[in-house]
CSV table of C-alpha atoms in Angstrom, one decimal:
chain,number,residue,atom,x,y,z
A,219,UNK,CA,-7.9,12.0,6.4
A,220,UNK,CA,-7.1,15.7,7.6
A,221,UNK,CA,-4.8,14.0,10.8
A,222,UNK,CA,-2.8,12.2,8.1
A,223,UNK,CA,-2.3,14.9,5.6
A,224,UNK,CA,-1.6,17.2,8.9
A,225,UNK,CA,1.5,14.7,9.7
A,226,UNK,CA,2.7,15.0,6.3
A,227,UNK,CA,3.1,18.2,6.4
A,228,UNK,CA,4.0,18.4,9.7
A,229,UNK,CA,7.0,15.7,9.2
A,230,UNK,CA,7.3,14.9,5.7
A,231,UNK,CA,10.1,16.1,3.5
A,232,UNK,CA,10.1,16.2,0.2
A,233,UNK,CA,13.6,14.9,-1.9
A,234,UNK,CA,14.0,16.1,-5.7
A,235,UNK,CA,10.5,16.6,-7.5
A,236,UNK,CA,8.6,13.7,-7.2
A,237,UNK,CA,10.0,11.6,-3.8
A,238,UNK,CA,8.0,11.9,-0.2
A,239,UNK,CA,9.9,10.8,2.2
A,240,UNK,CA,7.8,10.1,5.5
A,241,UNK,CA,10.3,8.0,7.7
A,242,UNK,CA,9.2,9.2,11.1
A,243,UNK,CA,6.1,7.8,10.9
A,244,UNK,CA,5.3,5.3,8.6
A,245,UNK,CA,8.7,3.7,6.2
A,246,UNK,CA,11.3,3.6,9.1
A,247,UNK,CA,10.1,4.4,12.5
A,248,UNK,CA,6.5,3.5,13.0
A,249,UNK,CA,3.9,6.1,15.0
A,250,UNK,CA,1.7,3.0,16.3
A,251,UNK,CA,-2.0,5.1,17.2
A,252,UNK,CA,-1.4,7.2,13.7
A,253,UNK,CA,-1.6,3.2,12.1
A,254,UNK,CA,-4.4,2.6,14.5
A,255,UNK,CA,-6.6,5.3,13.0
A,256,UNK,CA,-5.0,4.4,9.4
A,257,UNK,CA,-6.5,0.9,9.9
A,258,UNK,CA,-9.8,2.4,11.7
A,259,UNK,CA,-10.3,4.3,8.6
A,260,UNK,CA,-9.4,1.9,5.7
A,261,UNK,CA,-12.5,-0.1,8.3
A,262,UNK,CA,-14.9,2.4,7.5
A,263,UNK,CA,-13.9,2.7,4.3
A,264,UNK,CA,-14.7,-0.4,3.0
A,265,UNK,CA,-17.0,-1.6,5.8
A,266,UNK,CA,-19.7,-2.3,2.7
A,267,UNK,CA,-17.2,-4.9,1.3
A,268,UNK,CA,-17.1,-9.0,1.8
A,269,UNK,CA,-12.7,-9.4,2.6
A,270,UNK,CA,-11.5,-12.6,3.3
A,271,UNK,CA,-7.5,-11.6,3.4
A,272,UNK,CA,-5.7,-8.6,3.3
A,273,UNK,CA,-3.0,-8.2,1.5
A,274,UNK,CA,0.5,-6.0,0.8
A,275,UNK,CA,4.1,-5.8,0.1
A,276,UNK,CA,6.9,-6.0,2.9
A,277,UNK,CA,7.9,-3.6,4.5
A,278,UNK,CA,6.5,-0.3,4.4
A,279,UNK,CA,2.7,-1.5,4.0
A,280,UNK,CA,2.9,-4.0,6.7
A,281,UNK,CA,2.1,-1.5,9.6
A,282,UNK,CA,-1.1,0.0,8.4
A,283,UNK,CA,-2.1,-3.3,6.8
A,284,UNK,CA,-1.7,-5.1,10.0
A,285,UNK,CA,-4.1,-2.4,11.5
A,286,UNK,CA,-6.6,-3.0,8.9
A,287,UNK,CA,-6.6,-5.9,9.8
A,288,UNK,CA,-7.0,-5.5,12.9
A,289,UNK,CA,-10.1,-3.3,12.6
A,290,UNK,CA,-11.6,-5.7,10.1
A,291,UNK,CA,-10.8,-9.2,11.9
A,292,UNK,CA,-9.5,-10.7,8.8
A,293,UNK,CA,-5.9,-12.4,8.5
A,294,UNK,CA,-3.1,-9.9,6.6
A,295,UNK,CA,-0.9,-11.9,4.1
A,296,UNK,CA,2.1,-9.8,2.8
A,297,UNK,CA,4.6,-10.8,-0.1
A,298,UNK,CA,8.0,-11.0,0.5
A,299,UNK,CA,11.1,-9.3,-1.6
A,300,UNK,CA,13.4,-12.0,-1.0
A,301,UNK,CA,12.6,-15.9,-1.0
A,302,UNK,CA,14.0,-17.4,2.3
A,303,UNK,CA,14.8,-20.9,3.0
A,304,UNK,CA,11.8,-21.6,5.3
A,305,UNK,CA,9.2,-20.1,2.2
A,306,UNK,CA,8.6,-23.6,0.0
A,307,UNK,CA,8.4,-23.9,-4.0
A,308,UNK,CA,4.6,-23.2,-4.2
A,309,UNK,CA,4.3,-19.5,-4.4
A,310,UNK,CA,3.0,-16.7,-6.3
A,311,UNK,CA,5.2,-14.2,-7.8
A,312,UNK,CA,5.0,-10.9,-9.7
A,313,UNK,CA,8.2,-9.0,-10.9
A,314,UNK,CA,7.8,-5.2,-9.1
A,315,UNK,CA,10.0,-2.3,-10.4
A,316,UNK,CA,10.9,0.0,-7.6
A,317,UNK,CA,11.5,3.8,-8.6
A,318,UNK,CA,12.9,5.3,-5.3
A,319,UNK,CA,15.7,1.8,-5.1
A,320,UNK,CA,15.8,1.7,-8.7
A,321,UNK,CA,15.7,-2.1,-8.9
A,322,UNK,CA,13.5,-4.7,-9.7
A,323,UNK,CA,12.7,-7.2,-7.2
A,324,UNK,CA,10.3,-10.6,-6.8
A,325,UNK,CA,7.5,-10.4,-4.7
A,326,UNK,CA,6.1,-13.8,-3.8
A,327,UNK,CA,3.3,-15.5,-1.3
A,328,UNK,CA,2.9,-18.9,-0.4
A,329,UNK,CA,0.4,-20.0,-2.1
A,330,UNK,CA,-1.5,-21.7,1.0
A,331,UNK,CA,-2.2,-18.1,2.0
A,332,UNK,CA,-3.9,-17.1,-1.1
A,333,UNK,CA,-6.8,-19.2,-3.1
A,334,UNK,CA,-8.9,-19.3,-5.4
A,335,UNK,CA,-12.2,-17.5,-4.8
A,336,UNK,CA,-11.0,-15.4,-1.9
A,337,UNK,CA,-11.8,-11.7,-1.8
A,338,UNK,CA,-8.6,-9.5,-1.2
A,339,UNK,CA,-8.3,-6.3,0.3
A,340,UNK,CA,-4.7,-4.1,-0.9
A,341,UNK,CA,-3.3,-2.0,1.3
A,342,UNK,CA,0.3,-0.3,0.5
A,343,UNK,CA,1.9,3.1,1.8
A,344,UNK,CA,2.5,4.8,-1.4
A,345,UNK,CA,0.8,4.8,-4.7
A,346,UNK,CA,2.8,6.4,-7.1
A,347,UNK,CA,3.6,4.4,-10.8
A,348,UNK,CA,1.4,1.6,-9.4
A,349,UNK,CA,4.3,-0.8,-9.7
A,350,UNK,CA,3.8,-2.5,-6.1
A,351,UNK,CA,0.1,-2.5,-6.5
A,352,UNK,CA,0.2,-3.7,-10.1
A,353,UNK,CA,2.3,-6.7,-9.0
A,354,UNK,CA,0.2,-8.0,-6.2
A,355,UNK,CA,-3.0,-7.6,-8.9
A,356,UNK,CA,-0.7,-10.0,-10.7
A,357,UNK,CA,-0.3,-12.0,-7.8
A,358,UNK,CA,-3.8,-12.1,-7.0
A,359,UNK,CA,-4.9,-13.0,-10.6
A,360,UNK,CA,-2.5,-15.7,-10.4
A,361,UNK,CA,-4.3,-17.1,-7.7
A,362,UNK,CA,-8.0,-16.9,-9.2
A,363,UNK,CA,-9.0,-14.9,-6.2
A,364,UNK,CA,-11.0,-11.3,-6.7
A,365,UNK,CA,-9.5,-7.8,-5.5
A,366,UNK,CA,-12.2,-6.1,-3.9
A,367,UNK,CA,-10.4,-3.0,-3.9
A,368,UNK,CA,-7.2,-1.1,-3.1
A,369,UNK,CA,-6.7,1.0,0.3
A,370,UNK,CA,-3.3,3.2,-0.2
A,371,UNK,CA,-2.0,5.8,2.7
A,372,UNK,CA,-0.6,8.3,0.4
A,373,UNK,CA,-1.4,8.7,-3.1
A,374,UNK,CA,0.7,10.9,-5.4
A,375,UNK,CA,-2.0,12.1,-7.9
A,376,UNK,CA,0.5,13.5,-10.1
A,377,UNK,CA,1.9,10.1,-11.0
A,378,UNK,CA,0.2,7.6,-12.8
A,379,UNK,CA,-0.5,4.6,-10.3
A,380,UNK,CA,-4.1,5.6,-9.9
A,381,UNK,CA,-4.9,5.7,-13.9
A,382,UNK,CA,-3.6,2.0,-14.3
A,383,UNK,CA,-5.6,0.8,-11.5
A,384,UNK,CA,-8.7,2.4,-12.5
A,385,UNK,CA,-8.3,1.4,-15.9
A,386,UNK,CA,-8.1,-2.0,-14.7
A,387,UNK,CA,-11.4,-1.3,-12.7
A,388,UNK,CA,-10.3,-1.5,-9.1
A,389,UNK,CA,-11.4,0.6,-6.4
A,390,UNK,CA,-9.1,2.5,-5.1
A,391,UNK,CA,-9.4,4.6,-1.4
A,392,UNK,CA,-6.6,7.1,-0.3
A,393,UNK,CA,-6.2,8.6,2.5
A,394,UNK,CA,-4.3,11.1,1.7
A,395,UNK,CA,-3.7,12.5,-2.3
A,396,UNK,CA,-0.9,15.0,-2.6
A,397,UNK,CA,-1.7,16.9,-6.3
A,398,UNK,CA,2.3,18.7,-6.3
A,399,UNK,CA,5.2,19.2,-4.6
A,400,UNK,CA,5.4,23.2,-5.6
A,401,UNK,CA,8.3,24.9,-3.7
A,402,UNK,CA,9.3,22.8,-1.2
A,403,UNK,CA,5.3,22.7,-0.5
A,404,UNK,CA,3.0,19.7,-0.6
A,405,UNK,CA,-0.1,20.4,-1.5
A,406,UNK,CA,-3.6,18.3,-1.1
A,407,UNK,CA,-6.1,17.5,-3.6
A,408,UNK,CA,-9.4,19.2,-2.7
């Protein structure tokens, strides 16, 4: 998606050798029509493919899942960090390392909003390790329903997150894939 990867290097900065940091658009403040055609695309993407529920992790995939959503006219479910007093006993929950916090949190769903035999849609903002991803896999296999593939904004090809998800056979569709951060520089994969 030549807009996206325009925006990235148009406003992304790059921290250390392996950290992206896009917070004017998509992981702090929110550009809403840049989601829009996020969610427009993901649409098209995977226009061929049955979804029942879409599904990511708070709060940084919510926007362009929400979109997707949108496009697609199918409910988003995201899993929450932190258990609040209102979510009840009955959830699903994965254990999700985070690399740029450096901490391990819960992720969890109520498990009214995922079942068994329902086709499930990932979107997230980043694919790096795969951590995030790998935990709502875990989530979903928890629930018996079937990934039907794995929409992820940016995807940093350098890092492993892709190889663990294709060697677990999902489909995965990003929009933008940065091969290296080289002198300050981001650069594309062809």
């Amino acid at each position: 998606m030549k807009l996206l990867e325009e925006r990235i290097r148009q406003d992304g900065r790059i921290l250390g050798k392996d950290i992206l940091k896009v917070d004017t658009f998509l992981n702090h403040q929110i550009d809403p029509e840049l989601m829009q055609k996020i969610g427009d695309e993901f649409a098209t993407i995977f226009r061929d493919v049955a979804i029942d529920k879409i599904l990511t992790v708070e709060s940084s995939g919510i926007a362009p899942a929400v979109m997707t959503g949108l496009a697609l006219h199918v409910p988003v479910v995201f899993a929450r960090k932190n258990k609040s007093l209102t979510l009840p006993d009955g959830v699903w929950i994965a254990d999700v390392y985070s690399f740029t916090k450096q901490t391990t949190n819960h992720i969890m769903i109520d498990q009214r909003f995922l079942t068994a035999g329902e086709r499930v849609l990932i979107i997230d903002d980043f694919l790096a390790n795969g951590q995030a991803v790998a935990g709502l896999v875990a989530i979903v296999t928890q629930a018996h329903a079937e990934i039907v593939g794995a929409g992820i904004v940016i995807e940093k090809a350098f890092q492993q997150g892709r190889q663990l998800l294709d060697e677990a056979g999902i489909r995965v569709e990003s929009l933008a894939r940065i091969a290296a951060f080289e002198n300050g520089q981001i650069t594309f994969m062809a």
